[in-house]
Coordinates of C-alpha atoms in Angstrom, one line a residue:
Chain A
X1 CA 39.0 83.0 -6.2
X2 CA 38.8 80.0 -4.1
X3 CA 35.1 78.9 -5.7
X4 CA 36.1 78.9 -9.2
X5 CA 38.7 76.8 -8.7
X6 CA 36.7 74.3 -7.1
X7 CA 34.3 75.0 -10.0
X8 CA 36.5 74.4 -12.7
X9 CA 38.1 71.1 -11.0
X10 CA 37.4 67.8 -12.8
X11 CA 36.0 64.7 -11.6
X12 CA 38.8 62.6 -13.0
X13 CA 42.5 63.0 -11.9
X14 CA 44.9 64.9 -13.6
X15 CA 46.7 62.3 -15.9
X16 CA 43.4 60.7 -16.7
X17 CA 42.3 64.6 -18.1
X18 CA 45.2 64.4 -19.9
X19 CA 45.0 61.2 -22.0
X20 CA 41.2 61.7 -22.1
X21 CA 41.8 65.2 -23.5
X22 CA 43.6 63.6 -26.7
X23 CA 41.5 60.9 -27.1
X24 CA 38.3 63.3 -26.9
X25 CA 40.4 65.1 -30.1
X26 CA 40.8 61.8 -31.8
X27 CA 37.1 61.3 -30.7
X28 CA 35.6 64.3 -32.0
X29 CA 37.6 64.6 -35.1
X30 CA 36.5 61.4 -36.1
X31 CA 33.3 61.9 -35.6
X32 CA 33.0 65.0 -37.8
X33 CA 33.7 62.8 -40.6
X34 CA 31.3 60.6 -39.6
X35 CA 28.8 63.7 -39.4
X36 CA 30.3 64.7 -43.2
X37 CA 30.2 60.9 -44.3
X38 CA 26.2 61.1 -43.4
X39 CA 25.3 63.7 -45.7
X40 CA 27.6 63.1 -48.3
X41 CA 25.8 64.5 -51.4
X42 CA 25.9 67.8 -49.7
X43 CA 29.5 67.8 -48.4
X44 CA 31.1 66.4 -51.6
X45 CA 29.5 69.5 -53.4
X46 CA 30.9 71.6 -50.4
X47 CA 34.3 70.1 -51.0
X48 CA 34.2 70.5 -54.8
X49 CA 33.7 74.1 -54.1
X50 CA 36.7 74.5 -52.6
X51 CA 38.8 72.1 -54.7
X52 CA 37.8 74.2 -57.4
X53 CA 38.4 77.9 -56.0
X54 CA 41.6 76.6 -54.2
X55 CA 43.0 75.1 -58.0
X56 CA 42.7 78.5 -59.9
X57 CA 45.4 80.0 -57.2
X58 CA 46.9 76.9 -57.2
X59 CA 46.9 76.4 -61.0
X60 CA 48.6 80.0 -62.0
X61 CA 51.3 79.4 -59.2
X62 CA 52.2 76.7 -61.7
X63 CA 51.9 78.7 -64.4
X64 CA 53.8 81.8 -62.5
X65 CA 56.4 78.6 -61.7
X66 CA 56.6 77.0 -65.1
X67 CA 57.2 81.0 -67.2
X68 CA 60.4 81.6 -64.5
X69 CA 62.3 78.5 -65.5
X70 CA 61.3 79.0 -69.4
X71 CA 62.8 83.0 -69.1
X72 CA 65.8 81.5 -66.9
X73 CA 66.6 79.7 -69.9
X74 CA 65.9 82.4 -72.1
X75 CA 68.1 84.8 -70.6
X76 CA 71.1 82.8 -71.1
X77 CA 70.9 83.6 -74.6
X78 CA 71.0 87.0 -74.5
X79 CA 73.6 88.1 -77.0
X80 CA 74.9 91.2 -78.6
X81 CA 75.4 91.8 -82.2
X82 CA 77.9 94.3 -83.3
X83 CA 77.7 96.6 -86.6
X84 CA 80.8 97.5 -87.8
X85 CA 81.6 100.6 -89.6
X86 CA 81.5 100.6 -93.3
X87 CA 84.9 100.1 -94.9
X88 CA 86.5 98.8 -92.4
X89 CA 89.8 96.3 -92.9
X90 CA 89.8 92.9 -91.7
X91 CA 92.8 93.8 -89.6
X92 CA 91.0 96.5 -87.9
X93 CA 88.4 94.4 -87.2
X94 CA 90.4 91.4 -85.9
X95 CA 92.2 93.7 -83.5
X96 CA 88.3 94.5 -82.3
X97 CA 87.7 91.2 -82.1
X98 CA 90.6 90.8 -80.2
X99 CA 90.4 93.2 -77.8
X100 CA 86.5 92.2 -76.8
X101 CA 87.8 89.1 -75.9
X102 CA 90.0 90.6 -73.7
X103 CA 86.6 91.6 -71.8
X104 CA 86.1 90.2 -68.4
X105 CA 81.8 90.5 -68.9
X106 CA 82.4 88.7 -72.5
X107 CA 82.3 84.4 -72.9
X108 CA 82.6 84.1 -76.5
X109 CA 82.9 86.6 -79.4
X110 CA 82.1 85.6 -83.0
X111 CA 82.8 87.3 -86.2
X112 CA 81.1 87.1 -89.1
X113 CA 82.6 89.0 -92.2
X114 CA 80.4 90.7 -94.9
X115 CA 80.2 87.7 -97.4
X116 CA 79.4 85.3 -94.5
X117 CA 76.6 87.5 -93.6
X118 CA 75.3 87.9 -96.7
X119 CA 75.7 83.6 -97.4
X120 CA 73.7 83.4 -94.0
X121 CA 71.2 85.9 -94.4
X122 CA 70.5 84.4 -98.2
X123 CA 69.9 81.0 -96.6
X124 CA 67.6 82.3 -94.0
X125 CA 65.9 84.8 -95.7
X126 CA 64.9 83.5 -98.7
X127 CA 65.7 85.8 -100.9
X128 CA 68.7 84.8 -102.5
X129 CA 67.0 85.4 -105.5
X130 CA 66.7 88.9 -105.3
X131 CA 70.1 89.5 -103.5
X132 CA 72.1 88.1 -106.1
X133 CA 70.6 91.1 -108.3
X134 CA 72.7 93.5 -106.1
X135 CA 75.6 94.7 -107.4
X136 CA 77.9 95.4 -103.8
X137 CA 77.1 93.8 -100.7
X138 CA 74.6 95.8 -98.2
X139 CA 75.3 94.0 -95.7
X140 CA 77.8 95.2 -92.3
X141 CA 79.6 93.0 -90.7
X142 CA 79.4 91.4 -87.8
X143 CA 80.9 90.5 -84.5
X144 CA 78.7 88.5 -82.0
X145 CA 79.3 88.9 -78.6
X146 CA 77.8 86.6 -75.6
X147 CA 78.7 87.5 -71.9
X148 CA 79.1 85.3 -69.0
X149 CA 76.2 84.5 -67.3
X150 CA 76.5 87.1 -65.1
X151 CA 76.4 89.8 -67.6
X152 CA 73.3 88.3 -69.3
X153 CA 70.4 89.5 -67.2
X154 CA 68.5 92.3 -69.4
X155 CA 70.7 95.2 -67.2
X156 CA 74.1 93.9 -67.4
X157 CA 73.6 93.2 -71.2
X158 CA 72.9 96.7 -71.6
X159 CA 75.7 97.8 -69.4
X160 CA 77.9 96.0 -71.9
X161 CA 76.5 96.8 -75.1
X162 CA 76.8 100.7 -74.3
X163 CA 80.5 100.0 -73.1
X164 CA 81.1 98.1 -76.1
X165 CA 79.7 100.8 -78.4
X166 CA 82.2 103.4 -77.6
X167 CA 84.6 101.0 -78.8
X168 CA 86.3 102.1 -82.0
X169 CA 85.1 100.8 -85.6
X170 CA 81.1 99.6 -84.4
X171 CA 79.0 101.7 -85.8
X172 CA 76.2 100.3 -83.6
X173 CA 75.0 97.7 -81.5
X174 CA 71.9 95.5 -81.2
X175 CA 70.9 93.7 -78.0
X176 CA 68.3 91.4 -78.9
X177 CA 66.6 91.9 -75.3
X178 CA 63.7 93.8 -75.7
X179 CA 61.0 91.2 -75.8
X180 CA 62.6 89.1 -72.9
X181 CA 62.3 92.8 -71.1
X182 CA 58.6 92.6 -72.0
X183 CA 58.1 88.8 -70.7
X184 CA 60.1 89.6 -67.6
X185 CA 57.7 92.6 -67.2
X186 CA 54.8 90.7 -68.3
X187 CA 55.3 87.6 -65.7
X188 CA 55.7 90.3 -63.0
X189 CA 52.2 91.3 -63.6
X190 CA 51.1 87.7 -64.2
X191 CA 52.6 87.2 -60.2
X192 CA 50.7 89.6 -59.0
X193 CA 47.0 89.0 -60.7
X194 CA 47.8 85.9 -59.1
X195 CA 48.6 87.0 -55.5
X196 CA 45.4 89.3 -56.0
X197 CA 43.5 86.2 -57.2
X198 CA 44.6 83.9 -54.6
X199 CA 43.7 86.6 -52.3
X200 CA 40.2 86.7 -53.5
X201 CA 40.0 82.8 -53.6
X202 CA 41.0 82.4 -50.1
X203 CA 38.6 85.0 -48.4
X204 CA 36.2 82.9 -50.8
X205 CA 37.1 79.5 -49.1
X206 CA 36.7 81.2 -45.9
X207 CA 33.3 82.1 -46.2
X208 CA 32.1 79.2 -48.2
X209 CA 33.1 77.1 -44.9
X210 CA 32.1 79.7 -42.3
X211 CA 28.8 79.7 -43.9
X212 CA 28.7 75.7 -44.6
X213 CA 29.4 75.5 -40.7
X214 CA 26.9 78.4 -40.0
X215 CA 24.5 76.3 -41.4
X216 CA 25.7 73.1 -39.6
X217 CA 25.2 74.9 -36.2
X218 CA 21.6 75.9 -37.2
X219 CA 20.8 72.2 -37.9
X220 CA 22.5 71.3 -34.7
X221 CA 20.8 74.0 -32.6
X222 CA 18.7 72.1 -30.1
X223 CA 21.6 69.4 -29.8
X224 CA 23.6 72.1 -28.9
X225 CA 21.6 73.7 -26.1
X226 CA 21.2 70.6 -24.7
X227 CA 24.9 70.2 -24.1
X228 CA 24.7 73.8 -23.0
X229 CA 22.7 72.9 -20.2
X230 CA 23.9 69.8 -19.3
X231 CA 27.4 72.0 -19.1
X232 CA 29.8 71.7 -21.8
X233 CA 31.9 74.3 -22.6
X234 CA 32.3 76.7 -25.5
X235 CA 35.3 74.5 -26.6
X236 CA 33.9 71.0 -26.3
X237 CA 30.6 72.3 -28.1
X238 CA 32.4 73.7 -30.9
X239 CA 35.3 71.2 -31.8
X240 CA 33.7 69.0 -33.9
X241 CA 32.4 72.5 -36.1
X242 CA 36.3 73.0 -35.7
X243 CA 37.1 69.6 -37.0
X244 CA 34.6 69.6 -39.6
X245 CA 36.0 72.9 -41.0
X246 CA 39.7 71.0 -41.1
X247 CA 38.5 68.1 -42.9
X248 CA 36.7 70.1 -45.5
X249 CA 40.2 72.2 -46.3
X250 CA 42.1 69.2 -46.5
X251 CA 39.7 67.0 -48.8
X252 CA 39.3 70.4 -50.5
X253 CA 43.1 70.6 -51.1
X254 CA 43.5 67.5 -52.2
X255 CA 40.9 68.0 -54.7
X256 CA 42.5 71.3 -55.8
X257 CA 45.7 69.2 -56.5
X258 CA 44.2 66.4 -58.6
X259 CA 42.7 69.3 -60.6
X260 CA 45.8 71.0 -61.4
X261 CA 47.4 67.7 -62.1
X262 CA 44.9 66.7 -64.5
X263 CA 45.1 70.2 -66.1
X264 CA 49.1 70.0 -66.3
X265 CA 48.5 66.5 -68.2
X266 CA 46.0 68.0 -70.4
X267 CA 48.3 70.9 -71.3
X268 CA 51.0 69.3 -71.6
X269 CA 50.8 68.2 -75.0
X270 CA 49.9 71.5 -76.2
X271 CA 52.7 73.3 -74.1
X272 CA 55.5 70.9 -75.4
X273 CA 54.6 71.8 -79.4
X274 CA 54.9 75.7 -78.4
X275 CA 58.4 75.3 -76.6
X276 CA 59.7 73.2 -79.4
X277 CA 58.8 76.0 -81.8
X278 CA 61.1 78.5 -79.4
X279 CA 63.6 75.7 -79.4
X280 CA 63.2 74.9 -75.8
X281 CA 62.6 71.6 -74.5
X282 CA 61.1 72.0 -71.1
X283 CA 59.1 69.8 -69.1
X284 CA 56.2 71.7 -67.6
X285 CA 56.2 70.9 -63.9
X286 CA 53.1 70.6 -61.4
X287 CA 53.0 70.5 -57.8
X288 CA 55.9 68.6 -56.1
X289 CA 55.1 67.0 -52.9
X290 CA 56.3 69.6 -50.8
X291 CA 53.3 72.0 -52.6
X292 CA 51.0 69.3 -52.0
X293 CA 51.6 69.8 -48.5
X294 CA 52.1 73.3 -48.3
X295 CA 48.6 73.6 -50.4
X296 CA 46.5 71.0 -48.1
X297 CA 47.9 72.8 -44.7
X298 CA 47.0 75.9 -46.3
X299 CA 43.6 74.8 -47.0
X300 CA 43.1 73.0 -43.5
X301 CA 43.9 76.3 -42.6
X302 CA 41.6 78.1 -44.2
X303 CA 38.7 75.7 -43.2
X304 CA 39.9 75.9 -39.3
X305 CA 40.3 79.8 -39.9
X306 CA 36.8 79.8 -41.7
X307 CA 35.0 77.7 -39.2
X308 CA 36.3 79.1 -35.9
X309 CA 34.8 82.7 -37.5
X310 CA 31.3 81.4 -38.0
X311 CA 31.8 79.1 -34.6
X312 CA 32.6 82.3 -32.8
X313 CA 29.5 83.7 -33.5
X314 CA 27.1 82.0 -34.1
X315 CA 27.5 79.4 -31.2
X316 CA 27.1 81.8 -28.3
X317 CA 24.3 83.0 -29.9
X318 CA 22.5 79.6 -29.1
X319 CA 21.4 79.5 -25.6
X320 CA 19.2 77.4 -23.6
X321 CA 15.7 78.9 -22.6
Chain B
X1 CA 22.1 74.3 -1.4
X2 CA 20.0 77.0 -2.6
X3 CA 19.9 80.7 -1.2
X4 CA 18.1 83.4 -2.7
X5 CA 18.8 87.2 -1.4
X6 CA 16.0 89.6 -2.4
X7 CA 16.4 88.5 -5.7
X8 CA 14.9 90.5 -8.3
X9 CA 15.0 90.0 -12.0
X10 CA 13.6 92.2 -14.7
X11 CA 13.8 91.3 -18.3
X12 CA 15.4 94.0 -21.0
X13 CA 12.0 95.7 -22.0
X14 CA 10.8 96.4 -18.4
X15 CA 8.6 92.9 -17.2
X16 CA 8.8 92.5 -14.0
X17 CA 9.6 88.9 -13.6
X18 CA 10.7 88.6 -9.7
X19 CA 10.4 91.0 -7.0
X20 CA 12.5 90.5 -3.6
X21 CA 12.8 86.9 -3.8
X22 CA 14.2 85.0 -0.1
X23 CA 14.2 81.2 0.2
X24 CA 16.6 78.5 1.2
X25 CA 16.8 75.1 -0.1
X26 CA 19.2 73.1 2.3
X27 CA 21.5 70.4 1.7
X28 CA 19.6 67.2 0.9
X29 CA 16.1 68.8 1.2
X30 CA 13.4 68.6 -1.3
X31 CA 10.8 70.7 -2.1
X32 CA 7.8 71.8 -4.6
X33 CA 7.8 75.2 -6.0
X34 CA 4.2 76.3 -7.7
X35 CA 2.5 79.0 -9.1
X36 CA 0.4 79.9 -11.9
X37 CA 2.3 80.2 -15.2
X38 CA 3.8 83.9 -15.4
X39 CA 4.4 84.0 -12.0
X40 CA 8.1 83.8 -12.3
X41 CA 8.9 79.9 -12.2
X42 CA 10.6 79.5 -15.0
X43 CA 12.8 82.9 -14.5
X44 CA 13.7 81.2 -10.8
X45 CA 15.0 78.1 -12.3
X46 CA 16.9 79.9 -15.0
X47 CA 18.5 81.9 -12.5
X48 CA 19.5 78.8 -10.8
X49 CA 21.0 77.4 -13.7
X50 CA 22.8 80.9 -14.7
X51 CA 20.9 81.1 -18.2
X52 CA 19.8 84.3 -16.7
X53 CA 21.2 86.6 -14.1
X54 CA 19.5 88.2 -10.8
X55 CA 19.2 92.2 -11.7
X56 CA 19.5 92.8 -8.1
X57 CA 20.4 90.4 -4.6
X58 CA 22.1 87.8 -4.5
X59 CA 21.9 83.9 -5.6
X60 CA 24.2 81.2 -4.2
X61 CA 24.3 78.0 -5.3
X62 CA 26.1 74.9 -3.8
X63 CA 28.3 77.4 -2.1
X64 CA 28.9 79.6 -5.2
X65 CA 28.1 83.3 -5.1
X66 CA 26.5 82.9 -9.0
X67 CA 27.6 87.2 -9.2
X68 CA 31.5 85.6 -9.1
X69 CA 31.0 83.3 -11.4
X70 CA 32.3 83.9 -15.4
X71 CA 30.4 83.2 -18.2
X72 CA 33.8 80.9 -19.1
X73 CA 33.0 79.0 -15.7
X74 CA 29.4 78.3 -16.2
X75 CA 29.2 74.8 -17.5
X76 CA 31.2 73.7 -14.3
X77 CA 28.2 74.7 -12.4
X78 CA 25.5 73.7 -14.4
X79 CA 27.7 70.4 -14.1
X80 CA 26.7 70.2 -10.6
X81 CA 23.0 70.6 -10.9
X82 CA 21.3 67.5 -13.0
X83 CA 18.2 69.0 -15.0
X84 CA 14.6 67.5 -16.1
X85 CA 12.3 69.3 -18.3
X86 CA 8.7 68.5 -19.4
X87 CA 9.5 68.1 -23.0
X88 CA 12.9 66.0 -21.7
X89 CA 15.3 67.8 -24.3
X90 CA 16.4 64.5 -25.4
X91 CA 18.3 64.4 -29.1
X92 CA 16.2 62.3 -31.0
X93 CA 18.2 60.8 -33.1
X94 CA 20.9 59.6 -30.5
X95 CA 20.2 56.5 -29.1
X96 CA 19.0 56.1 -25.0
X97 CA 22.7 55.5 -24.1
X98 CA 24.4 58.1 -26.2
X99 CA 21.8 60.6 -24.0
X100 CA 22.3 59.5 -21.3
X101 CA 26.2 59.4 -21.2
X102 CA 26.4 63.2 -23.0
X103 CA 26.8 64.4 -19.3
X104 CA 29.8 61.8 -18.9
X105 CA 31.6 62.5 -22.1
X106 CA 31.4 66.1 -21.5
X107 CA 33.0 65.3 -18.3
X108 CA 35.9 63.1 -19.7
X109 CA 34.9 59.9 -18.5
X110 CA 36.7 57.1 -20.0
X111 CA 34.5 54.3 -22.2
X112 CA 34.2 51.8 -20.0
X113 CA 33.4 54.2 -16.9
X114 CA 30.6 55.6 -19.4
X115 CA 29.1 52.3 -20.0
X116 CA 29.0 51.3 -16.3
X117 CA 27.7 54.8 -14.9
X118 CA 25.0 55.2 -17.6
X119 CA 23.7 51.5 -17.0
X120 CA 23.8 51.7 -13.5
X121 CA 21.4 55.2 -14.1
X122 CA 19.3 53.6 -16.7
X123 CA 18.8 50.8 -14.0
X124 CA 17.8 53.1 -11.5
X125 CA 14.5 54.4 -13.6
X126 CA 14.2 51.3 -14.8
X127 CA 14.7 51.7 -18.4
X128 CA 18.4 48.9 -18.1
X129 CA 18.3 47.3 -21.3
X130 CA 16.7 50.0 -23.3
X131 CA 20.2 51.7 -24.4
X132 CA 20.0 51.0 -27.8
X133 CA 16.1 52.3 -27.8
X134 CA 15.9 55.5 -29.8
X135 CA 14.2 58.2 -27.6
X136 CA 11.7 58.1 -30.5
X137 CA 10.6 54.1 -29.9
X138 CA 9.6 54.7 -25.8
X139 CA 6.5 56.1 -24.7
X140 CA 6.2 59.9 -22.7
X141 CA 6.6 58.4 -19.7
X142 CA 9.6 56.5 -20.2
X143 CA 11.4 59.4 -22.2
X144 CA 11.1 61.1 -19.0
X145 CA 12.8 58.5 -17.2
X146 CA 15.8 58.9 -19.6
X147 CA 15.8 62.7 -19.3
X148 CA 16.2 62.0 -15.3
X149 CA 18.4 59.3 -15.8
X150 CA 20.8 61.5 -17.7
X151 CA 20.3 64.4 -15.1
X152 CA 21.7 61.9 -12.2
X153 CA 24.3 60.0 -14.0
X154 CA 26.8 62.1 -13.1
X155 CA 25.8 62.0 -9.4
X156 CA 25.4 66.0 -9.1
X157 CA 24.5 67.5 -5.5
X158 CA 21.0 68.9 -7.2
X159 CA 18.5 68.0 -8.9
X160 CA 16.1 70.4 -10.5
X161 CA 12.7 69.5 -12.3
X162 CA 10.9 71.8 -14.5
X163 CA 7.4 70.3 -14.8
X164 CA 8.7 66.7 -14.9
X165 CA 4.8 65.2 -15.1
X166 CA 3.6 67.6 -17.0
X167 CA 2.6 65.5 -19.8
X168 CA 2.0 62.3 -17.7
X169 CA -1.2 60.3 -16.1
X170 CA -1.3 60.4 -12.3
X171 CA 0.3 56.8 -11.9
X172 CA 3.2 58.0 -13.7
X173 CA 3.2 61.2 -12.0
X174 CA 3.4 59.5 -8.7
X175 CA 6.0 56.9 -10.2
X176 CA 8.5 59.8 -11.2
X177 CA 8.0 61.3 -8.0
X178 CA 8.5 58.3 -6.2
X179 CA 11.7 58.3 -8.0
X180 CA 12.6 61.5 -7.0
X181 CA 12.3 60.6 -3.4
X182 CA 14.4 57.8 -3.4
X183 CA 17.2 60.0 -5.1
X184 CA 16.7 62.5 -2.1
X185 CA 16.7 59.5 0.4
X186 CA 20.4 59.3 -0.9
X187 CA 21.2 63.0 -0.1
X188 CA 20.7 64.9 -3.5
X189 CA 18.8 68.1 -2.8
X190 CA 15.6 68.2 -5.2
X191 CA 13.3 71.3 -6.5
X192 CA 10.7 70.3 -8.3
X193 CA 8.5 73.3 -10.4
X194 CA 5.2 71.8 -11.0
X195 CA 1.5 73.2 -11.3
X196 CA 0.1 70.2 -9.8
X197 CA -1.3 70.9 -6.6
X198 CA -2.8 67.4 -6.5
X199 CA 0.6 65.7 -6.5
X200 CA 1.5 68.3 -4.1
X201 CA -1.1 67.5 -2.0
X202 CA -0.2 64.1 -1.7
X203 CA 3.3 64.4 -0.4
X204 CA 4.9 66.0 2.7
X205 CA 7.2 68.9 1.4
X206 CA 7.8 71.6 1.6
X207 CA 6.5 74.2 -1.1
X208 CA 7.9 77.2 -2.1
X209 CA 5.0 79.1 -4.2
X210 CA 5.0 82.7 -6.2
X211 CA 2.5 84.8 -7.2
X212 CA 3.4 87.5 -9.4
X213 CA 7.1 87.5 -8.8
X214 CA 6.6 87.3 -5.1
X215 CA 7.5 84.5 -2.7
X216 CA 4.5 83.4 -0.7
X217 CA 6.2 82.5 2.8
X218 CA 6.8 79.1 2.6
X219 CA 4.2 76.7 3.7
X220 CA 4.6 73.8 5.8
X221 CA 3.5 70.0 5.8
X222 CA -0.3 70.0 6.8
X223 CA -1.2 73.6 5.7
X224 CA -4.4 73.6 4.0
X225 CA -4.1 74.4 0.6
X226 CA -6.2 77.6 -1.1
X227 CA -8.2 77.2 -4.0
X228 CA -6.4 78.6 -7.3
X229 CA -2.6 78.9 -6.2

């Protein structure tokens, strides 16, 4: 229609729109966090709001993170233990031995005869004492297997240790897997109380800055109809709500990150003496830069997702009368 | 500038605001519109500026059929029509200049452009040197000069006043007027809505009055006036 488009045609020409277009962005964005910076007792309170509900998400990623390396680790050592039969010779057993190596899902095989056992399990156990009042020898022997790493997730274990039990002379096998089962098992369900908490969090962000803008509009309301009438549109009006929402995910983000750091560093201590008593020697890891950024986009996300809901309806709401 | 159509507006609930409206403002003419308060003044003005819509007939504006016209597209219109109120609508806690450029930067106008338009406007109602002035600091009658300085800085085709002296002594009154003439001397189209038949009195234009919703027919220069309209 001819008369809108001499409506919507602007004073200025059309590079001039353009160029004033960004620097109306830089403008507006600006002045949001002037707008923030003059109530600051109440946006800082905003803002730690957010840090904090954005860090719990943030914090069991890290934890989700830091129990996958620590079972990585753990899985290598999966490793089989073989019973043999009672009264076997050591020749039959060496030819055992022997032949498990020949295994292509097998690294290394150990064997460990009856009297080694017993020597071992009286220096463990503590109770040599006792043991030396046996007259034979309970204990079986031995053969240890480890496979290659690719037979030492929880299912290929078990593949082999039922393959290797049909083999002549073992009396029975042990796969010392179960409780890394359980932690595999357990961290599953740790991921997703996590993605359901995260889940929660965020639609909690996104209404704690819709209804931090909601408010901001109200204040704003007569300043708004007056641009109303003086004829600025829907998308100049609401920008700097827009902007304001951004600035409070991004400082929120950030806040969430110096949380989680300062928790790492307080748990670290703590974390370190537990992994030294499982013999691991891991360094527990927080966000790496890349998270940083992932988790301040997300939350300048969330506040331009949060804000643009509120914006949406509450702004045409306002009209002049 | 201004052409009504047996207009007729009635509010959600039933109240009959206008009834069969006709009038023509024409390019660069300026005129009074009166009547008591309820007798549709207000609801004419807003239909002017599109914060309401005709329930029947047909408003044109400038050239625009206001019917064709998108909510989406209505700040480009009200662009073209500057706007005085009787309680200004000024934001108090912006300064004088920051008012009066809000039309500009809404508009795009570059900085320096802004500075030299609103001082030029600020000029013309004689407020220049005031920018920094908080609306707050300056009397009625000189917040009312920044309200009409802000509805002509960006040089629109109309200008419409909702009670501008509303709240002012006759001297003023006649000053804002005054003002009002010269910016019609220069070719803007001005409607004033006032309830001061005095003021009226005094000046030779036409004047558009309702009563009840209804258009009296326009009355000329020299018509005696009737007690109570």
């Amino acid at each position: 229609m001819r008369e809108h488009g001499e409506l919507t045609r602007s004073k200025l020409p059309i590079s001039g729109q353009i160029v004033m277009f960004f620097i109306r962005h830089i403008q507006q964005g600006m002045a949001s966090i002037g707008e923030l910076w003059r109530n600051p007792v109440s946006s800082l309170m905003t803002m730690a709001v957010l840090g904090v509900s954005l860090s719990l998400p943030a914090a069991l990623q890290v934890l989700v993170k830091n129990a996958d390396t620590i079972t990585q680790s753990w899985s290598d050592a999966a490793e089989i233990s073989l019973f043999i039969e009672e009264g076997r010779n050591e020749q039959a057993v060496q030819s055992l031995v022997s032949r498990i190596k020949g295994y292509s899902e097998v690294a290394e095989v150990h064997y460990i005869n009856k009297d080694e056992a017993l020597a071992e399990f009286q220096q463990l156990s503590g109770f040599g004492e006792a043991l030396s009042y046996l007259e034979t020898n309970p204990l079986p022997a031995v053969v240890t297997v480890i496979p290659t790493d690719k037979y030492s997730s929880p299912d290929g274990a078990k593949m082999l240790l039922s393959k290797l039990e049909k083999e002549q002379d073992v009396n029975h096998g042990r796969l010392n897997i179960e409780w890394l089962e359980r932690l595999q098992a357990l961290i599953r369900l740790l991921e997703r109380t996590v993605f359901a908490i995260a889940a929660l969090l965020v639609l909690a962000v996104v209404l704690i800055i819709g209804n931090t803008i909601r408010l901001a509009i109200m204040n704003r309301r007569s300043e708004i109809e007056v641009m109303k009438l003086v004829g600025a549109t829907e998308a100049f009006i609401q920008r700097p709500f827009l902007y304001t929402g951004i600035w409070y995910g991004i400082i929120g983000g950030i806040l969430a990150w110096i949380i989680i750091n300062l928790l790492v560093w307080y748990l670290d201590g703590a974390i370190a003496d537990l992994l030294g008593l499982y013999d691991s020697s891991l360094e527990m890891a927080s966000l790496s830069f890349t998270e940083l950024l992932q988790l301040v986009f997300l939350a300048s996300f969330l506040g331009w997702f949060g804000s643009y809901l509120s914006v949406r309806q509450h702004l045409r709401a306002i009209e002049p009368s | 500038m201004i052409r009504f159509e047996q207009v007729s507006k009635i509010y959600t609930g039933g109240q009959k605001a206008l009834a069969d409206v006709n009038f023509h403002l024409r390019r660069g003419e300026m005129a009074f519109l009166t009547g008591h308060s309820g007798a549709g003044k207000s609801t004419l003005l807003k239909l002017i500026t599109v914060i309401e819509r005709a329930s029947a007939g047909k408003v044109y504006i400038n050239g625009h059929d206001i019917a064709n016209i998108s909510r989406r597209h209505v700040p480009y219109l009200r662009r073209e029509i500057g706007m005085i109120f009787q309680n200004h609508h000024l934001l108090m806690d912006r300064s004088v200049f920051d008012n009066v450029a809000l039309p500009l930067v809404i508009e795009g106008f570059s900085h320096g452009e802004v500075k030299k338009r609103v001082a030029a406007a600020l000029d013309m109602v004689g407020l220049y040197g005031k920018e920094r002035h908080n609306p707050i600091m300056l009397s009625g009658g000189e917040q009312q000069r920044v309200g009409i300085a802000r509805a002509i800085v960006n040089k629109p085709a109309l200008l419409l006043a909702d009670e501008p002296t509303g709240n002012l002594d006759p001297k003023l009154s006649m000053d804002i007027l005054r003002l009002f003439e010269t910016f019609n001397d220069a070719g803007t189209s001005v409607l004033i809505a006032t309830h001061d038949l005095g003021l009226i009195a005094r000046m030779k234009y036409r004047t558009l009055t309702l009563r009840q919703g209804r258009m009296l027919g326009a009355r000329e220069i020299g018509e005696p006036l009737r007690r109570g309209e």
